[in-house]
mmCIF file of C-alpha atoms in Angstrom:
data_model
loop_
_atom_site.group_PDB
_atom_site.id
_atom_site.type_symbol
_atom_site.label_atom_id
_atom_site.label_comp_id
_atom_site.label_asym_id
_atom_site.label_seq_id
_atom_site.Cartn_x
_atom_site.Cartn_y
_atom_site.Cartn_z
ATOM 1 C CA MET I 843 116.016 108.682 104.620
ATOM 2 C CA LEU I 844 119.767 109.049 105.775
ATOM 3 C CA PRO I 845 119.725 107.146 109.094
ATOM 4 C CA LYS I 846 118.266 104.017 107.211
ATOM 5 C CA GLN I 847 121.088 103.728 104.650
ATOM 6 C CA PHE I 848 123.465 103.860 107.670
ATOM 7 C CA LEU I 849 121.609 101.139 109.390
ATOM 8 C CA PHE I 850 121.762 99.072 106.065
ATOM 9 C CA LEU I 851 125.308 99.532 105.882
ATOM 10 C CA GLY I 852 125.941 99.120 109.530
ATOM 11 C CA LEU I 853 124.281 96.092 109.126
ATOM 12 C CA PHE I 854 126.311 94.871 105.754
ATOM 13 C CA TRP I 855 129.546 95.617 107.927
ATOM 14 C CA VAL I 856 128.620 93.257 111.060
ATOM 15 C CA CYS I 857 127.839 90.780 108.586
ATOM 16 C CA VAL I 858 130.901 90.718 106.460
ATOM 17 C CA THR I 859 133.360 91.125 109.864
ATOM 18 C CA THR I 860 131.798 88.030 111.400
ATOM 19 C CA THR I 861 132.880 86.093 108.724
ATOM 20 C CA SER I 862 135.210 82.699 109.149
ATOM 21 C CA GLN I 863 136.982 80.260 107.153
ATOM 22 C CA GLN I 864 134.722 78.511 104.625
ATOM 23 C CA ASN I 865 133.417 74.968 105.290
ATOM 24 C CA ALA I 866 133.155 72.322 102.652
ATOM 25 C CA THR I 867 128.865 72.934 103.204
ATOM 26 C CA PRO I 868 128.234 76.095 104.565
ATOM 27 C CA SER I 869 125.880 76.394 107.369
ATOM 28 C CA ASN I 870 125.419 80.044 106.984
ATOM 29 C CA GLN I 871 125.584 82.428 104.273
ATOM 30 C CA VAL I 872 125.802 86.798 104.547
ATOM 31 C CA GLY I 873 125.668 88.552 101.597
ATOM 32 C CA LEU I 874 124.264 91.805 99.273
ATOM 33 C CA SER I 875 121.743 91.188 96.974
ATOM 34 C CA ALA I 876 120.437 93.568 94.076
ATOM 35 C CA GLN I 877 116.780 93.094 93.007
ATOM 36 C CA VAL I 878 115.748 95.078 89.951
ATOM 37 C CA TYR I 879 111.713 95.020 88.653
ATOM 38 C CA PRO I 880 110.060 97.208 86.211
ATOM 39 C CA ALA I 881 108.815 99.495 88.429
ATOM 40 C CA GLY I 882 111.605 99.796 91.010
ATOM 41 C CA PHE I 883 114.963 98.585 92.982
ATOM 42 C CA ILE I 884 115.365 96.689 96.060
ATOM 43 C CA PRO I 885 118.850 96.195 97.504
ATOM 44 C CA THR I 886 118.939 94.235 100.851
ATOM 45 C CA VAL I 887 121.441 92.367 103.293
ATOM 46 C CA ASN I 888 120.522 88.667 103.017
ATOM 47 C CA TYR I 889 121.331 85.871 105.834
ATOM 48 C CA GLU I 890 121.082 82.453 104.504
ATOM 49 C CA HIS I 891 121.214 79.443 107.099
ATOM 50 C CA PHE I 892 121.436 76.042 105.506
ATOM 51 C CA PHE I 893 119.823 72.972 106.940
ATOM 52 C CA ASN I 894 121.654 70.575 104.868
ATOM 53 C CA GLY I 895 123.600 70.685 101.611
ATOM 54 C CA LYS I 896 120.044 71.055 99.667
ATOM 55 C CA GLY I 897 117.971 73.135 101.539
ATOM 56 C CA SER I 898 118.103 76.492 103.440
ATOM 57 C CA VAL I 899 116.281 79.005 104.691
ATOM 58 C CA VAL I 900 116.949 82.913 103.296
ATOM 59 C CA PHE I 901 115.905 86.235 105.337
ATOM 60 C CA ARG I 902 116.546 89.780 103.643
ATOM 61 C CA LEU I 903 116.275 93.313 105.001
ATOM 62 C CA GLY I 904 116.326 96.341 102.869
ATOM 63 C CA PHE I 905 114.764 98.978 101.024
ATOM 64 C CA ASN I 906 111.885 98.731 97.960
ATOM 65 C CA PHE I 907 112.575 101.915 95.501
ATOM 66 C CA THR I 908 109.934 102.462 93.249
ATOM 67 C CA ASP I 909 108.627 104.559 90.350
ATOM 68 C CA ARG I 910 106.246 103.147 87.932
ATOM 69 C CA GLN I 911 106.166 105.720 85.854
ATOM 70 C CA ASP I 912 103.245 104.530 83.235
ATOM 71 C CA PHE I 913 102.911 101.116 84.372
ATOM 72 C CA SER I 914 99.968 102.355 87.076
ATOM 73 C CA ASP I 915 96.611 101.198 85.842
ATOM 74 C CA VAL I 916 94.983 103.622 88.929
ATOM 75 C CA ASN I 917 97.386 107.116 88.662
ATOM 76 C CA LEU I 918 99.539 108.694 86.249
ATOM 77 C CA THR I 919 102.524 108.320 88.180
ATOM 78 C CA GLU I 920 103.256 106.819 91.471
ATOM 79 C CA GLU I 921 106.814 106.844 93.079
ATOM 80 C CA GLY I 922 107.923 106.248 96.355
ATOM 81 C CA GLU I 923 110.472 104.107 98.811
ATOM 82 C CA GLY I 924 109.537 101.864 102.326
ATOM 83 C CA PHE I 925 111.567 99.233 104.191
ATOM 84 C CA GLY I 926 110.884 95.584 104.992
ATOM 85 C CA GLY I 927 112.475 92.217 104.295
ATOM 86 C CA SER I 928 111.389 88.920 103.254
ATOM 87 C CA PHE I 929 111.933 85.285 104.439
ATOM 88 C CA GLY I 930 111.889 82.308 102.333
ATOM 89 C CA TYR I 931 112.911 78.540 101.101
ATOM 90 C CA ARG I 932 115.294 77.867 98.972
ATOM 91 C CA LYS I 933 116.604 73.810 97.118
ATOM 92 C CA HIS I 934 120.061 73.556 96.052
ATOM 93 C CA PHE I 935 121.145 71.315 92.879
ATOM 94 C CA PRO I 936 124.926 71.145 92.365
ATOM 95 C CA VAL I 937 125.221 71.558 88.636
ATOM 96 C CA GLY I 938 129.175 71.571 87.604
ATOM 97 C CA LYS I 939 130.866 74.167 90.085
ATOM 98 C CA GLY I 940 128.124 75.582 90.981
ATOM 99 C CA ARG I 941 124.674 75.076 92.110
ATOM 100 C CA ILE I 942 120.963 75.758 90.750
ATOM 101 C CA VAL I 943 118.452 77.645 93.294
ATOM 102 C CA VAL I 944 114.959 76.763 93.327
ATOM 103 C CA GLY I 945 112.598 79.295 95.824
ATOM 104 C CA LEU I 946 109.958 80.324 97.591
ATOM 105 C CA ASN I 947 109.881 83.730 99.113
ATOM 106 C CA THR I 948 107.280 86.391 100.904
ATOM 107 C CA ASP I 949 108.337 89.732 100.912
ATOM 108 C CA ILE I 950 106.444 92.670 103.230
ATOM 109 C CA TRP I 951 107.446 96.136 102.427
ATOM 110 C CA SER I 952 105.918 99.141 104.370
ATOM 111 C CA MET I 953 106.004 101.892 101.206
ATOM 112 C CA GLU I 954 104.929 105.579 101.238
ATOM 113 C CA ILE I 955 103.809 106.411 97.355
ATOM 114 C CA ASP I 956 103.204 110.147 96.142
ATOM 115 C CA TRP I 957 101.057 109.744 93.353
ATOM 116 C CA THR I 958 99.369 112.279 90.760
ATOM 117 C CA ASP I 959 96.170 111.664 88.314
ATOM 118 C CA GLU I 960 93.815 113.923 86.592
ATOM 119 C CA VAL I 961 90.259 114.169 87.563
ATOM 120 C CA GLN I 962 87.095 115.866 85.559
ATOM 121 C CA GLU I 963 84.835 117.046 87.534
ATOM 122 C CA SER I 964 81.936 117.168 85.218
ATOM 123 C CA PRO I 965 81.294 115.641 81.633
ATOM 124 C CA SER I 966 81.658 119.040 79.929
ATOM 125 C CA GLY I 967 83.819 120.421 82.884
ATOM 126 C CA PRO I 968 87.776 121.066 82.681
ATOM 127 C CA ILE I 969 90.551 118.161 83.451
ATOM 128 C CA ALA I 970 92.667 119.159 86.343
ATOM 129 C CA PRO I 971 95.581 117.387 87.649
ATOM 130 C CA ILE I 972 95.375 115.936 91.628
ATOM 131 C CA SER I 973 97.956 114.484 93.896
ATOM 132 C CA GLY I 974 98.278 112.626 97.016
ATOM 133 C CA ASN I 975 100.363 110.352 99.431
ATOM 134 C CA THR I 976 99.502 106.804 100.121
ATOM 135 C CA ASN I 977 100.875 104.734 102.887
ATOM 136 C CA ILE I 978 100.720 100.889 101.764
ATOM 137 C CA LEU I 979 101.594 97.879 103.331
ATOM 138 C CA VAL I 980 102.909 95.085 100.352
ATOM 139 C CA VAL I 981 102.535 91.714 101.123
ATOM 140 C CA GLN I 982 104.454 90.003 98.083
ATOM 141 C CA PRO I 983 104.648 85.880 97.484
ATOM 142 C CA TRP I 984 107.537 85.486 94.764
ATOM 143 C CA LEU I 985 109.047 82.381 93.332
ATOM 144 C CA GLU I 986 112.902 82.315 92.224
ATOM 145 C CA GLY I 987 114.942 80.277 90.063
ATOM 146 C CA GLY I 988 118.992 80.879 89.967
ATOM 147 C CA TYR I 989 122.673 79.870 89.648
ATOM 148 C CA PHE I 990 125.117 80.235 92.157
ATOM 149 C CA LEU I 991 128.659 80.076 91.319
ATOM 150 C CA PRO I 992 131.383 80.284 94.296
ATOM 151 C CA ILE I 993 134.199 82.566 93.359
ATOM 152 C CA LYS I 994 137.755 80.577 93.300
ATOM 153 C CA ASN I 995 140.270 80.763 96.650
ATOM 154 C CA THR I 996 137.275 82.285 98.489
ATOM 155 C CA LYS I 997 134.891 81.595 100.385
ATOM 156 C CA SER I 998 132.231 83.736 98.870
ATOM 157 C CA SER I 999 130.121 82.958 96.085
ATOM 158 C CA PHE I 1000 128.172 85.313 93.387
ATOM 159 C CA GLY I 1001 124.691 84.553 91.867
ATOM 160 C CA ALA I 1002 121.795 85.313 89.957
ATOM 161 C CA THR I 1003 117.871 84.758 89.969
ATOM 162 C CA LEU I 1004 115.192 85.481 88.488
ATOM 163 C CA GLY I 1005 111.421 86.268 90.016
ATOM 164 C CA PHE I 1006 107.832 85.870 89.262
ATOM 165 C CA GLY I 1007 105.302 86.867 92.228
ATOM 166 C CA ARG I 1008 102.110 89.354 93.182
ATOM 167 C CA GLU I 1009 102.054 92.645 94.740
ATOM 168 C CA ILE I 1010 99.279 92.769 97.152
ATOM 169 C CA ASN I 1011 98.711 96.060 99.068
ATOM 170 C CA VAL I 1012 97.047 94.144 102.074
ATOM 171 C CA ILE I 1013 96.657 97.716 104.054
ATOM 172 C CA THR I 1014 95.901 101.156 102.270
ATOM 173 C CA ASP I 1015 96.272 104.818 104.303
ATOM 174 C CA GLY I 1016 94.523 106.971 101.116
ATOM 175 C CA GLU I 1017 93.926 106.813 97.706
ATOM 176 C CA GLU I 1018 94.228 103.278 96.044
ATOM 177 C CA VAL I 1019 97.620 102.900 94.191
ATOM 178 C CA ALA I 1020 98.681 99.616 91.693
ATOM 179 C CA GLN I 1021 99.373 96.310 92.556
ATOM 180 C CA GLY I 1022 99.588 93.041 90.349
ATOM 181 C CA PHE I 1023 102.018 90.463 88.924
ATOM 182 C CA ILE I 1024 105.863 91.376 88.863
ATOM 183 C CA GLY I 1025 109.000 89.886 87.530
ATOM 184 C CA SER I 1026 112.119 90.714 88.798
ATOM 185 C CA VAL I 1027 116.131 89.818 87.717
ATOM 186 C CA SER I 1028 118.267 89.915 91.348
ATOM 187 C CA VAL I 1029 122.267 89.592 91.286
ATOM 188 C CA GLN I 1030 123.733 88.515 95.121
ATOM 189 C CA TYR I 1031 126.734 87.977 96.540
ATOM 190 C CA LEU I 1032 127.229 85.912 99.737
ATOM 191 C CA ILE I 1033 129.852 85.035 102.133
ATOM 192 C CA SER I 1034 130.225 81.759 103.867
ATOM 193 C CA ILE I 1035 130.442 82.084 107.837
#
């Protein structure tokens, strides 16, 4: 896991060290985001390219850490992690000193999930614990909406978004694990380049 963390920090360092003076209308932004959802945490490095002042495409690379606790309707416990990213489109609407964003995104995560469950071998037999490991490829389309505010006298901005989507296990290697609807909150720090 440690080499992946160094890769993540290295990508962020490259993004930060290549920044230039802020333009009135940014053409590109790089930054970090931290997205939380009821069963996990997703830190990412972000790149956003503006077509004009009203639209942009967003690319993210990062890690997805999950601990479903008792949220799974398939197993007693499920926890794991994986690498992946997302791409999306945002519309921007100036409001006050900041801007409202509305977007559509698709995440793709390669996850390794460790799970535990119980099985009863016969109607009168004892209940026995079982455990296993499942590798999944998750596609997660989701909608977002939020607000970004420039940080005074810098080329940076800070924002928060709410997201709603669905986790879909498109490839499963092992026993079935949970999937379904998901809500999230994300905070983002962006630097214009």
